[in-house]
Coordinates of C-alpha atoms and ligand atoms in Angstrom, one line a residue:
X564 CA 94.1 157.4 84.3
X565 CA 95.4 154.3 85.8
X566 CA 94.3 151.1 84.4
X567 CA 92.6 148.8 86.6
X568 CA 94.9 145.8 87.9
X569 CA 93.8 142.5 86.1
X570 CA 94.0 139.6 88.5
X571 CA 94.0 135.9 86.8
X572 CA 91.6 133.9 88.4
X573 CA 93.6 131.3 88.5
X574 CA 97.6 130.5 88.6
X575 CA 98.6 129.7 84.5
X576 CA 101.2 127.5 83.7
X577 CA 102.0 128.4 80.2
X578 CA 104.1 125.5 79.1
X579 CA 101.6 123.2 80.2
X580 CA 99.3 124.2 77.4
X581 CA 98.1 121.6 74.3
X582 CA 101.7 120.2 72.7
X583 CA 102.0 121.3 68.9
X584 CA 102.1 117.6 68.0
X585 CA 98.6 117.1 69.1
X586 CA 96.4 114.7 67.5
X587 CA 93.5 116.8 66.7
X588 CA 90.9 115.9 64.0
X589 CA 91.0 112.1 63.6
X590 CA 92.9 108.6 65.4
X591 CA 92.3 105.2 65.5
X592 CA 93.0 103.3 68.6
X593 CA 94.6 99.8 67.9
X594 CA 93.7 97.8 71.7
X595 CA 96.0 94.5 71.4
X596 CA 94.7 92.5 74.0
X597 CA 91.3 93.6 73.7
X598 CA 90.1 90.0 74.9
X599 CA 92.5 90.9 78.6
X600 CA 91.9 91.8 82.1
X601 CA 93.6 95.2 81.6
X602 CA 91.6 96.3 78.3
X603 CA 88.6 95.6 80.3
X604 CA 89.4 97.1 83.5
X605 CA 90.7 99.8 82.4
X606 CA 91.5 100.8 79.2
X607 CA 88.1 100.7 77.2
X608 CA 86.4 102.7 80.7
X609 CA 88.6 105.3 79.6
X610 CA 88.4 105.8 76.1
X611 CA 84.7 105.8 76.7
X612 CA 84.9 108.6 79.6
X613 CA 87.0 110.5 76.9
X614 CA 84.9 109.9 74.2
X615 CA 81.7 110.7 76.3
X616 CA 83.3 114.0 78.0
X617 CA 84.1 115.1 73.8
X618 CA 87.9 114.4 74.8
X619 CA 88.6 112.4 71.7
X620 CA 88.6 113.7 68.0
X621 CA 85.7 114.3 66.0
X622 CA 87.0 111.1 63.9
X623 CA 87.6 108.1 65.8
X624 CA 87.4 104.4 66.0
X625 CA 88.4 101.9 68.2
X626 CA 89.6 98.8 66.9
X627 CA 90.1 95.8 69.6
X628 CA 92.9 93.2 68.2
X629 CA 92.4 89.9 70.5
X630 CA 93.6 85.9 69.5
X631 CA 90.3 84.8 71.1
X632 CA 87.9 84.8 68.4
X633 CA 84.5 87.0 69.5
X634 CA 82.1 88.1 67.7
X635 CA 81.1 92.0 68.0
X636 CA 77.5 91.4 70.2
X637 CA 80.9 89.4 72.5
X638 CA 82.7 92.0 71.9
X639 CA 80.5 95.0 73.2
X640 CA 79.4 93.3 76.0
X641 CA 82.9 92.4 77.1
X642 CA 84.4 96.4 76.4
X643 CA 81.5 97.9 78.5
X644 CA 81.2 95.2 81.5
X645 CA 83.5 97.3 83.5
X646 CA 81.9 100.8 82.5
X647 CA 80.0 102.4 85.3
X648 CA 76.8 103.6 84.1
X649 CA 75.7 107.4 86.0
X650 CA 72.8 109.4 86.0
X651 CA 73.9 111.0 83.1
X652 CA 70.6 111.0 80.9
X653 CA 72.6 110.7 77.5
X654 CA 74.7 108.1 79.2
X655 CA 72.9 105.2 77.2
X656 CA 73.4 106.8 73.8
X657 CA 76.7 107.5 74.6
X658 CA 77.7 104.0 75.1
X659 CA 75.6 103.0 71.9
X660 CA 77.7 105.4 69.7
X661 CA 81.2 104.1 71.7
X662 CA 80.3 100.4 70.8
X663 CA 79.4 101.8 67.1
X664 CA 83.1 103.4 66.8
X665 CA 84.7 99.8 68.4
X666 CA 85.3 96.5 66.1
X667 CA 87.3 93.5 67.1
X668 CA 89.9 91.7 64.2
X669 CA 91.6 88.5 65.2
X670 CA 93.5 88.1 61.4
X671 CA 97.1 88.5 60.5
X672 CA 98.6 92.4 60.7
X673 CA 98.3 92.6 57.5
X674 CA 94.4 92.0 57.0
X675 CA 94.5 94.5 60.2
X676 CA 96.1 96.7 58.5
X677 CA 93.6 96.4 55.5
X678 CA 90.6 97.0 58.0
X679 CA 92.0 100.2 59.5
X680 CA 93.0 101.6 55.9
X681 CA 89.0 101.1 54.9
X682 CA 87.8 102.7 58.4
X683 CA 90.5 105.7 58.3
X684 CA 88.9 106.2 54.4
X685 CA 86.7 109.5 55.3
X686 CA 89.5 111.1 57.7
X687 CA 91.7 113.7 56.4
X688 CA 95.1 112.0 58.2
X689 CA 95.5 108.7 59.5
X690 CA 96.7 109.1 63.2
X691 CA 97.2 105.9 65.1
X692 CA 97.7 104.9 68.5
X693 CA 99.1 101.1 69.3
X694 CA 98.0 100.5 72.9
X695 CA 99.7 97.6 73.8
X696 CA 97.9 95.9 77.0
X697 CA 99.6 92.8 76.8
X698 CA 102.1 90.1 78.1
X699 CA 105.4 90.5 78.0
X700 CA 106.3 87.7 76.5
X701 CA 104.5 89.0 73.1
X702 CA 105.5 92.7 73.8
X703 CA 108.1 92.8 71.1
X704 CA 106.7 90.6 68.5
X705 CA 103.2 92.7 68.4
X706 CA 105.1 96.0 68.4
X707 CA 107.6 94.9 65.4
X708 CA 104.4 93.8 63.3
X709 CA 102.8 96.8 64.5
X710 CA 105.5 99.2 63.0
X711 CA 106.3 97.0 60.0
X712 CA 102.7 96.4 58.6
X713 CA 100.6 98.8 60.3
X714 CA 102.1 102.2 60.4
X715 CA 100.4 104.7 59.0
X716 CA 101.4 108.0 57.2
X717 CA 100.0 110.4 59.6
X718 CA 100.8 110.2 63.4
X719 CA 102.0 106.9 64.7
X720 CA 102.2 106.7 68.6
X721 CA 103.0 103.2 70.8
X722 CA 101.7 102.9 74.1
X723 CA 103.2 100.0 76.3
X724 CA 102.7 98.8 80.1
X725 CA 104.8 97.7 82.5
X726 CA 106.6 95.2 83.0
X727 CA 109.6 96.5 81.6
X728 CA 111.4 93.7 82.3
X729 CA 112.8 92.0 85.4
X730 CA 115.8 93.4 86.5
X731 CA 118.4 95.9 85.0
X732 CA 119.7 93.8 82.1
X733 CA 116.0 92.5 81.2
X734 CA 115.0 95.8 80.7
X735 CA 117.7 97.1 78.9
X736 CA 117.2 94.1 76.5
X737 CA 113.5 95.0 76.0
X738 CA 114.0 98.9 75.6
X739 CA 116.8 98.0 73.1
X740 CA 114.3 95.6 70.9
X741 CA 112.0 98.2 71.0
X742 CA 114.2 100.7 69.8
X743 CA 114.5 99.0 66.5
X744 CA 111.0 99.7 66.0
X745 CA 109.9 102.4 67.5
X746 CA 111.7 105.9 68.8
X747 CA 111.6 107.3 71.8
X748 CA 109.3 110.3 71.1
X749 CA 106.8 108.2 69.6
X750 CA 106.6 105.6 72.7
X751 CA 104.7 106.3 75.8
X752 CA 105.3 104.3 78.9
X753 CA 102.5 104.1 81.4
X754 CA 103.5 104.3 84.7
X755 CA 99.9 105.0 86.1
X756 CA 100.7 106.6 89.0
X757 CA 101.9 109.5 87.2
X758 CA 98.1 110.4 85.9
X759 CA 96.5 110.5 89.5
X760 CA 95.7 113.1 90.8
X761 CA 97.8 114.0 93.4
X762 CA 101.0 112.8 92.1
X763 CA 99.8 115.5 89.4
X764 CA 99.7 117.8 92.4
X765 CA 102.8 117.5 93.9
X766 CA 104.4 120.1 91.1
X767 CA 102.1 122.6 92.2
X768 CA 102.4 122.0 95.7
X769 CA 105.7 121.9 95.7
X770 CA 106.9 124.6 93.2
X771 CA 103.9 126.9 93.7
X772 CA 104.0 127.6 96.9
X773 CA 107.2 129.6 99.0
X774 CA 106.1 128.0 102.1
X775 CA 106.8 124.2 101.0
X776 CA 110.1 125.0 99.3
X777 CA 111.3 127.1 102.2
X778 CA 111.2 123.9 104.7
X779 CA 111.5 121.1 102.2
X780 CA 114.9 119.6 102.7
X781 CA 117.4 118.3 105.4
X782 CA 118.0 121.0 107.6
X783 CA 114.1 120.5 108.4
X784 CA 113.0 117.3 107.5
X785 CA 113.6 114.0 109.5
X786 CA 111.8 111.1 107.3
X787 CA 109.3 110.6 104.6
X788 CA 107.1 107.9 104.4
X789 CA 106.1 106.6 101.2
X790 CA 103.1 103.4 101.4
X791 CA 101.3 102.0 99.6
X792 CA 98.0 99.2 101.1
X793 CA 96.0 97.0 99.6
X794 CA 92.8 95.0 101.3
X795 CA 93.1 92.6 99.0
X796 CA 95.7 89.4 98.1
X797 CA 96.8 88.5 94.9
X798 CA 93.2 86.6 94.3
X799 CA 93.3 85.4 91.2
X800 CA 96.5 87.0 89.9
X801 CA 99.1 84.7 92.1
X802 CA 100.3 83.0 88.8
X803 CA 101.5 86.7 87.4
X804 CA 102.4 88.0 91.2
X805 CA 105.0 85.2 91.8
X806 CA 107.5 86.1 89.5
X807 CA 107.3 89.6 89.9
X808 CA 106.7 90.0 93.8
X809 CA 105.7 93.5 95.6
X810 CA 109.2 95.7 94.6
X811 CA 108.9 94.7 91.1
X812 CA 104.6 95.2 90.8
X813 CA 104.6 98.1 92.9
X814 CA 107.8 99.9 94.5
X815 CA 110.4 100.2 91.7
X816 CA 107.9 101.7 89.6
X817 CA 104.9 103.5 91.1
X818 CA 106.4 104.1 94.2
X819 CA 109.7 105.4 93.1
X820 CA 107.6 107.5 90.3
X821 CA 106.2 109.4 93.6
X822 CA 109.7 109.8 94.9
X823 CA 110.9 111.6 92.1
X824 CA 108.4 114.0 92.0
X825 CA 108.8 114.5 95.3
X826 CA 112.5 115.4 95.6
X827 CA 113.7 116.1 92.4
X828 CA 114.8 120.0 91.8
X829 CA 112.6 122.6 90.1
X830 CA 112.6 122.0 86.4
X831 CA 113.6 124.6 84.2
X832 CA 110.3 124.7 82.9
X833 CA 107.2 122.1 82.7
X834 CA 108.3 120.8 79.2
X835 CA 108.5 117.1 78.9
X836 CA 111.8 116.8 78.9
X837 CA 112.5 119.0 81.6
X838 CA 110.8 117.5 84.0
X839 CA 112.1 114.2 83.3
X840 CA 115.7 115.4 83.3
X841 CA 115.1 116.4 87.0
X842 CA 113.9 113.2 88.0
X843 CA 116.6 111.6 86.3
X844 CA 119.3 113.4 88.2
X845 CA 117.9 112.7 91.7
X846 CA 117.5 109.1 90.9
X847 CA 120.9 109.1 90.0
X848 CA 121.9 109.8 93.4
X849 CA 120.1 107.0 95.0
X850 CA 122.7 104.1 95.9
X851 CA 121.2 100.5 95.2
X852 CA 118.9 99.6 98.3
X853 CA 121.1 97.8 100.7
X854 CA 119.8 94.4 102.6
X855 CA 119.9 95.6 105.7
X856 CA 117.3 98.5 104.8
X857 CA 114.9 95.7 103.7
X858 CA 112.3 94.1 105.5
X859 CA 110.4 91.4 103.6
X860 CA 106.9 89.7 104.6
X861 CA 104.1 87.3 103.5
X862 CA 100.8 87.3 104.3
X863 CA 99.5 83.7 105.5
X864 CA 95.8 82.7 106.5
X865 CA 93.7 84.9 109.0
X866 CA 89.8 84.3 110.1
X867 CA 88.2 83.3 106.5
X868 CA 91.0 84.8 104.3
X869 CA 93.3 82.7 102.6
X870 CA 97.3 82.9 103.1
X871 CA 99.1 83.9 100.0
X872 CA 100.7 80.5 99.7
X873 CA 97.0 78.8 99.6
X874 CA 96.3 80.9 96.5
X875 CA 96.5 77.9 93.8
X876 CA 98.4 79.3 91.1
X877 CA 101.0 79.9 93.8
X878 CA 103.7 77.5 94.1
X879 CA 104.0 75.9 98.0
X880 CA 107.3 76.9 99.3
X881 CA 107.5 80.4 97.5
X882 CA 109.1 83.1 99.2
X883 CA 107.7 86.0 97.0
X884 CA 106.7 89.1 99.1
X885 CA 103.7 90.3 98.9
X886 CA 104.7 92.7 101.6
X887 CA 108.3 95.1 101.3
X888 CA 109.9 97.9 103.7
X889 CA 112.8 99.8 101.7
X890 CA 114.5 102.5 102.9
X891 CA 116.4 105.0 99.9
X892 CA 119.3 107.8 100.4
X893 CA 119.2 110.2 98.4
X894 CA 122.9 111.0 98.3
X895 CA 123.3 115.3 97.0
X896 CA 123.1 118.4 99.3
X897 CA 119.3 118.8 99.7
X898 CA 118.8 115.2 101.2
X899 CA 122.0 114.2 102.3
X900 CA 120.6 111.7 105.6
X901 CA 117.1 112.0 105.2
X902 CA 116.0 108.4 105.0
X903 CA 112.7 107.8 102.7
X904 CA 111.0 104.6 103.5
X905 CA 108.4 103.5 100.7
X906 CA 106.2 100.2 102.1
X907 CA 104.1 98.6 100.0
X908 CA 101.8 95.3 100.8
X909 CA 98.8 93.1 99.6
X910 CA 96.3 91.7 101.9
X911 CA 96.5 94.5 104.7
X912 CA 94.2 96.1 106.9
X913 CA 92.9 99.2 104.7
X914 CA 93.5 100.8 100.7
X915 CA 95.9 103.6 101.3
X916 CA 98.6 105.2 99.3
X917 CA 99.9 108.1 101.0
X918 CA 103.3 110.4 101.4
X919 CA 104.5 111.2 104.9
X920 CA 106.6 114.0 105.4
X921 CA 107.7 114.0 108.9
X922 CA 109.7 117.1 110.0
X923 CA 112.3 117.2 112.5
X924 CA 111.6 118.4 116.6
X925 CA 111.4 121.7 117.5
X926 CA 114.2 123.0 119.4
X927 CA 113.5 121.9 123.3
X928 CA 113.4 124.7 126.2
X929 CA 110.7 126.0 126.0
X930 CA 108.9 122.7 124.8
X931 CA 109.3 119.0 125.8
X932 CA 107.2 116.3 123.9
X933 CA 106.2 118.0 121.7
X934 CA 104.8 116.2 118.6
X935 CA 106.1 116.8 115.5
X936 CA 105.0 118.4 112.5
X937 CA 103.7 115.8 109.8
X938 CA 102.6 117.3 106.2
X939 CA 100.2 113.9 104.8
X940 CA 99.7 114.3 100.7
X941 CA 97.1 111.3 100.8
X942 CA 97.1 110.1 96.9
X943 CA 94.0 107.9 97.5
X944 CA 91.1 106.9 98.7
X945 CA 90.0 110.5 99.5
X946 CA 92.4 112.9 98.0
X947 CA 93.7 115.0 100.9
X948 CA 96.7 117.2 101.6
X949 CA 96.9 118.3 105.4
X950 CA 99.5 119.5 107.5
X951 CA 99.6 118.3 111.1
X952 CA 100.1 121.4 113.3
X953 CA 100.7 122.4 116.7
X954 CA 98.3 124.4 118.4
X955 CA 96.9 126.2 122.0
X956 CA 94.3 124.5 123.0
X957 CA 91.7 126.3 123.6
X958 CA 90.0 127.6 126.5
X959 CA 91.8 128.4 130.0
X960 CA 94.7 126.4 129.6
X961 CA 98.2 126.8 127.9
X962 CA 99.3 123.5 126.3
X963 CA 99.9 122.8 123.0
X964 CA 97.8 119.6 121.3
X965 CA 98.6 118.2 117.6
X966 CA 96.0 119.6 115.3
X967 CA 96.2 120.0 111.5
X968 CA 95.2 122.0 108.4
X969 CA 93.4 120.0 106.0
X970 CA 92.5 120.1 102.6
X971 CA 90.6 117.4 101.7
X972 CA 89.4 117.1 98.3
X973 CA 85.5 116.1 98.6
X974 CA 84.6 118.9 101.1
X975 CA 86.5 121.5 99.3
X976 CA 85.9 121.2 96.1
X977 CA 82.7 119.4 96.2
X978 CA 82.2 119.8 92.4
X979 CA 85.2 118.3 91.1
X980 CA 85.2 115.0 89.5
X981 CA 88.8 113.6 89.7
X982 CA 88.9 111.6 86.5
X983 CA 91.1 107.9 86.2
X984 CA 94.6 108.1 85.9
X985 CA 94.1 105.9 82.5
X986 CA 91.6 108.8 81.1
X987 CA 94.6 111.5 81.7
X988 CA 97.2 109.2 80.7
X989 CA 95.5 108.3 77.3
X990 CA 94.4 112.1 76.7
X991 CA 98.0 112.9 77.3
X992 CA 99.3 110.2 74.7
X993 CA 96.5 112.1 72.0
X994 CA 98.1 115.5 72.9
X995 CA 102.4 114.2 72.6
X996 CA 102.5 115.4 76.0
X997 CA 105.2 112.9 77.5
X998 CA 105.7 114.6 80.7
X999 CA 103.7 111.7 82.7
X1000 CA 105.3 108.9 80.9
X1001 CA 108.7 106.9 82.0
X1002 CA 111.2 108.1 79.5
X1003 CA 114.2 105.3 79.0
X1004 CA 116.5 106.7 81.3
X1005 CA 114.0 106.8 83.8
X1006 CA 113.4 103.1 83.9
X1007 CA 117.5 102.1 83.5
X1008 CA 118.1 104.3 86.9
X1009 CA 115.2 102.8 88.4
X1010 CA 116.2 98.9 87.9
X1011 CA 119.8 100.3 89.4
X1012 CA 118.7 100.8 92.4
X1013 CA 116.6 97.9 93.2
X1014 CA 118.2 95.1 90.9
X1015 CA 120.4 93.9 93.7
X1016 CA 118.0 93.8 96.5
X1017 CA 115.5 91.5 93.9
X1018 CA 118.4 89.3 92.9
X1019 CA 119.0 88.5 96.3
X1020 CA 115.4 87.7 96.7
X1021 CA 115.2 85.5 93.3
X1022 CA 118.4 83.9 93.7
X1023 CA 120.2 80.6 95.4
X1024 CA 117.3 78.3 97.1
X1025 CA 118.9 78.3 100.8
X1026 CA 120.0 81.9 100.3
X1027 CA 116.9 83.5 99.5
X1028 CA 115.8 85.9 102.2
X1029 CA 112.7 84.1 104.3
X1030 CA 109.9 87.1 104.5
X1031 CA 108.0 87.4 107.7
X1032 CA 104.5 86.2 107.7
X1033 CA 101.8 88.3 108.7
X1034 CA 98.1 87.9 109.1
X1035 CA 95.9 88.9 106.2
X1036 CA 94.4 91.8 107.0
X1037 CA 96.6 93.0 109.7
X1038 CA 99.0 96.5 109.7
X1039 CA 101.8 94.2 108.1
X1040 CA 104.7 92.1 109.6
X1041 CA 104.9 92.5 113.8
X1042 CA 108.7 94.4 113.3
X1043 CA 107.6 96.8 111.2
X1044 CA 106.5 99.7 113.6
X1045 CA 110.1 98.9 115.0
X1046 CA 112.1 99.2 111.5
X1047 CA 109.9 102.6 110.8
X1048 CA 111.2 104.0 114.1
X1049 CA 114.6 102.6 113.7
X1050 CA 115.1 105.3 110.9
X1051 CA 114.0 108.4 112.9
X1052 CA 110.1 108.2 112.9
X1053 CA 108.3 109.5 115.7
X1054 CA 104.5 108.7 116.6
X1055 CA 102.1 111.3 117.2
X1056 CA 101.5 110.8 120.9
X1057 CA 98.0 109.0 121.7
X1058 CA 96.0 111.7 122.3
X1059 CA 96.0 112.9 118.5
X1060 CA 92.5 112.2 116.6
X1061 CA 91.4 112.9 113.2
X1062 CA 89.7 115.0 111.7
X1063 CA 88.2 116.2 115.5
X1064 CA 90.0 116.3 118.3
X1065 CA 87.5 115.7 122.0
X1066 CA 89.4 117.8 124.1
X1067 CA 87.7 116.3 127.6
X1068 CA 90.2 113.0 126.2
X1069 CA 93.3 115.7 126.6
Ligands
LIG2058 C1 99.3 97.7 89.4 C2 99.8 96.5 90.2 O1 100.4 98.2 88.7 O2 98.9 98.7 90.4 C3 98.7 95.9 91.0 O3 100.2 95.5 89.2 C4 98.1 97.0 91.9 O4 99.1 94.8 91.8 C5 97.8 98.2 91.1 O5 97.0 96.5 92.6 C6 97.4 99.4 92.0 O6 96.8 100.4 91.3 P1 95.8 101.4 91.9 O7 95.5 102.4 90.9 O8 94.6 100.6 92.2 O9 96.4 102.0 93.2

């Protein structure tokens, strides 16, 4: 008798599953800069969703290092201000057990060292986790002492932040330090982009499906849009912003994280390393951006909202952009031609990070302005994916009007809860799965490409490229729309609405 077909539910991906070196029954967490913006943003928020959702071992503490001398009542308040309380009825018991778990320690590594030996008494191995949400400038220091007087005998795993330097040699001098301390499979690089959600996506979108692979190069492609916005200026953070600027805070990292996803060749499998191989090897083939593909600007004062340069840890005359327009070329056979264009700005008129792949015309003949096909992946607010189609429109008539499929995340799966990148990221780091973090190579290829463009920017004072000011709050600089189109880009003709389309406006 035949045996009834068994249909999985769901699409498996088998080499996705929980890494061998897993951290399972017990970890310390070791927060240097406990006292800092980031800790408090965002990496306490997501130990506690962890540790609330069951995601973190039956054994664990959390162990805050800071300079700034607190004591724990200080301490609690300051790890929690930033944690959104829900309806969750166990929610408050939750957060009293978290805070139980978390100590602060200001001593020398060794007394450290002492503390976390005494907690780590009742656990079977001592696993730790150095996350590292610090300055730069006392990166390598804290990560030496780290590995030299606090290393356990169990599983020792370092987890650092950008900036990873300034330019190609800056980096390569900080990976290199590091190296004496720590190696490469036991240091995770958070590039946070690559634990949201729909970066996640793009491998399933991409390699799941015949329809996206069968259209996804050259021959039907015409441009891609990569942007980033943000409503916001530097507020606060000028003093940091200034030295980096928007290609180092946002493009050559995040940005370009997204573009490797989204061109690189199918892996051999999803192992680590295979994955990062392939993104390797199309970054490789991206020439340094050129000048002339660049177009810089500044946002100065507009209604209430203060210019960049009125931000007082700013200096007066800087140049730093705050907004940045770069177009890579992705020099092997599948992109040959196909310009991508990644923008990225503070202070502009919405939040938005989105991908735009816009596909060439359709032959002419039988159709004259016709608009083009666009597939949107939008990364956030509102995780969407939607395809903008040609369609009849209905009734009596025989026209074609610009419509699209849409999956948008909130109406479809109105159930999900998309957790913070930082949640995934840290989870990822207690399971050795180093698929979503920058491996060396990664980050060397990435300061190629853009370390001439930002040395240009940095360098002689009479040389340095002037950026075009813009209004805060406004789309960006007034050439922009121009430079977009220069590289191929066609707008959707006027008509077009979203997500309904009034057809007595046709
Ligand atoms: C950080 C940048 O890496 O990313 C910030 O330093 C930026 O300037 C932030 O605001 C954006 O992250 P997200 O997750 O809010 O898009």
């Amino acid at each position: 008798m035949a045996r009834p077909v068994q249909r999985p539910r769901s699409g498996t991906i088998p080499s996705m599953e929980v890494a061998t070196n897993a951290i399972r029954d017990s970890a310390t967490f070791i927060v240097f800069g406990a006292s800092g913006d980031l800790a408090k943003k965002k990496t306490f928020p997501a130990l506690f969703a962890l540790y609330r959702k069951d995601y973190l071992p039956r054994d664990v503490h959390i162990v805050g290092y800071a300079r700034t001398k607190m004591n724990t009542e200080d301490y609690h308040r300051r790890i929690s201000s930033y944690i959104k309380r829900d309806n969750d009825p166990n929610f408050d018991t939750k957060l009293e057990e978290f805070k139980n778990l978390s100590f602060v320690y200001s001593e020398s590594f060794c007394r450290l060292n002492a503390h976390l030996v005494e907690i780590e008494k009742s656990y079977r191995t001592s696993n730790r986790i150095f996350y590292l949400a610090l300055p730069p400038s006392v990166f390598i220091p804290v990560a030496k002492h780290a590995r030299e007087e606090c290393y356990s005998r169990g599983v020792n795993r370092i987890i650092v932040e950008k900036p990873f330097g300034k330019d190609l040699q800056s980096c390569r001098e900080l990976l290199n330090e590091l190296k004496k301390y720590w190696k490469e499979e036991e240091t995770y690089r958070i590039d946070h982009y690559l634990g949201k959600e729909m970066v996640k996506n793009l491998l399933v979108l991409r390699f799941a499906n015949i329809t996206m692979g069968a259209g996804w190069d050259k021959n039907s492609i015409s441009n891609v849009q990569i942007t980033f916005k943000e409503p916001f200026g530097t507020e606060g953070r000028g003093g940091y912003f200034d030295e980096f600027g928007i290609i180092r805070d946002v493009l050559q990292n995040h940005m370009l994280q997204v573009l490797s996803i989204l061109t690189m060749e199918r892996p051999v499998s999803f192992s680590p390393e295979d994955i990062r191989d392939e993104k390797v090897k199309v970054l490789r083939a991206i020439p340094p951006v050129e000048r002339k593909d660049t177009l810089l600007g500044q946002y100065v004062a507009a209604d209430d909202k203060p210019g960049y340069l009125d931000d007082d840890t700013v200096p007066k005359d800087s140049v730093c952009p705050t907004f940045a327009a770069t177009v890579l070329w992705i020099h092997n056979p599948r992109w040959e031609g196909v310009p991508f264009i990644m923008k990225a700005g503070k202070a502009l008129n919405q939040a938005k990070v989105e991908v735009r792949i816009q596909f060439k015309d359709v032959t002419q003949g039988i159709f004259a302005e016709i608009s083009r096909n666009e597939l949107v992946v939008r990364i956030q607010p509102q995780e969407a994916v939607y395809l903008k189609l040609n369609t009849k429109s209905p009734g009596y008539a025989f026209r074609a009007i610009p419509t699209e499929m849409d999956l948008t995340y909130n109406r479809r799966f109105t159930e999900a809860t998309i957790p913070e990148a930082y949640e995934v990221l840290i989870l990822d780091a207690l399971r050795g799965d180093q698929s979503n973090f920058v491996r060396d190579d990664e980050l060397d290829v990435a300061w190629k490409i853009f370390t001439p463009i930002l040395h240009w920017i940095d360098g002689k004072e009479g040389e340095k490229p002037k950026p075009e000011p813009y209004p805060y709050g406004s789309r960006g600089p007034a050439t922009l729309d121009a430079f977009v189109e220069s590289y191929g880009y066609k707008r959707t003709e006027e008509a077009y609405n979203w997500p309904t389309t009034n057809l007595s406006n046709l």
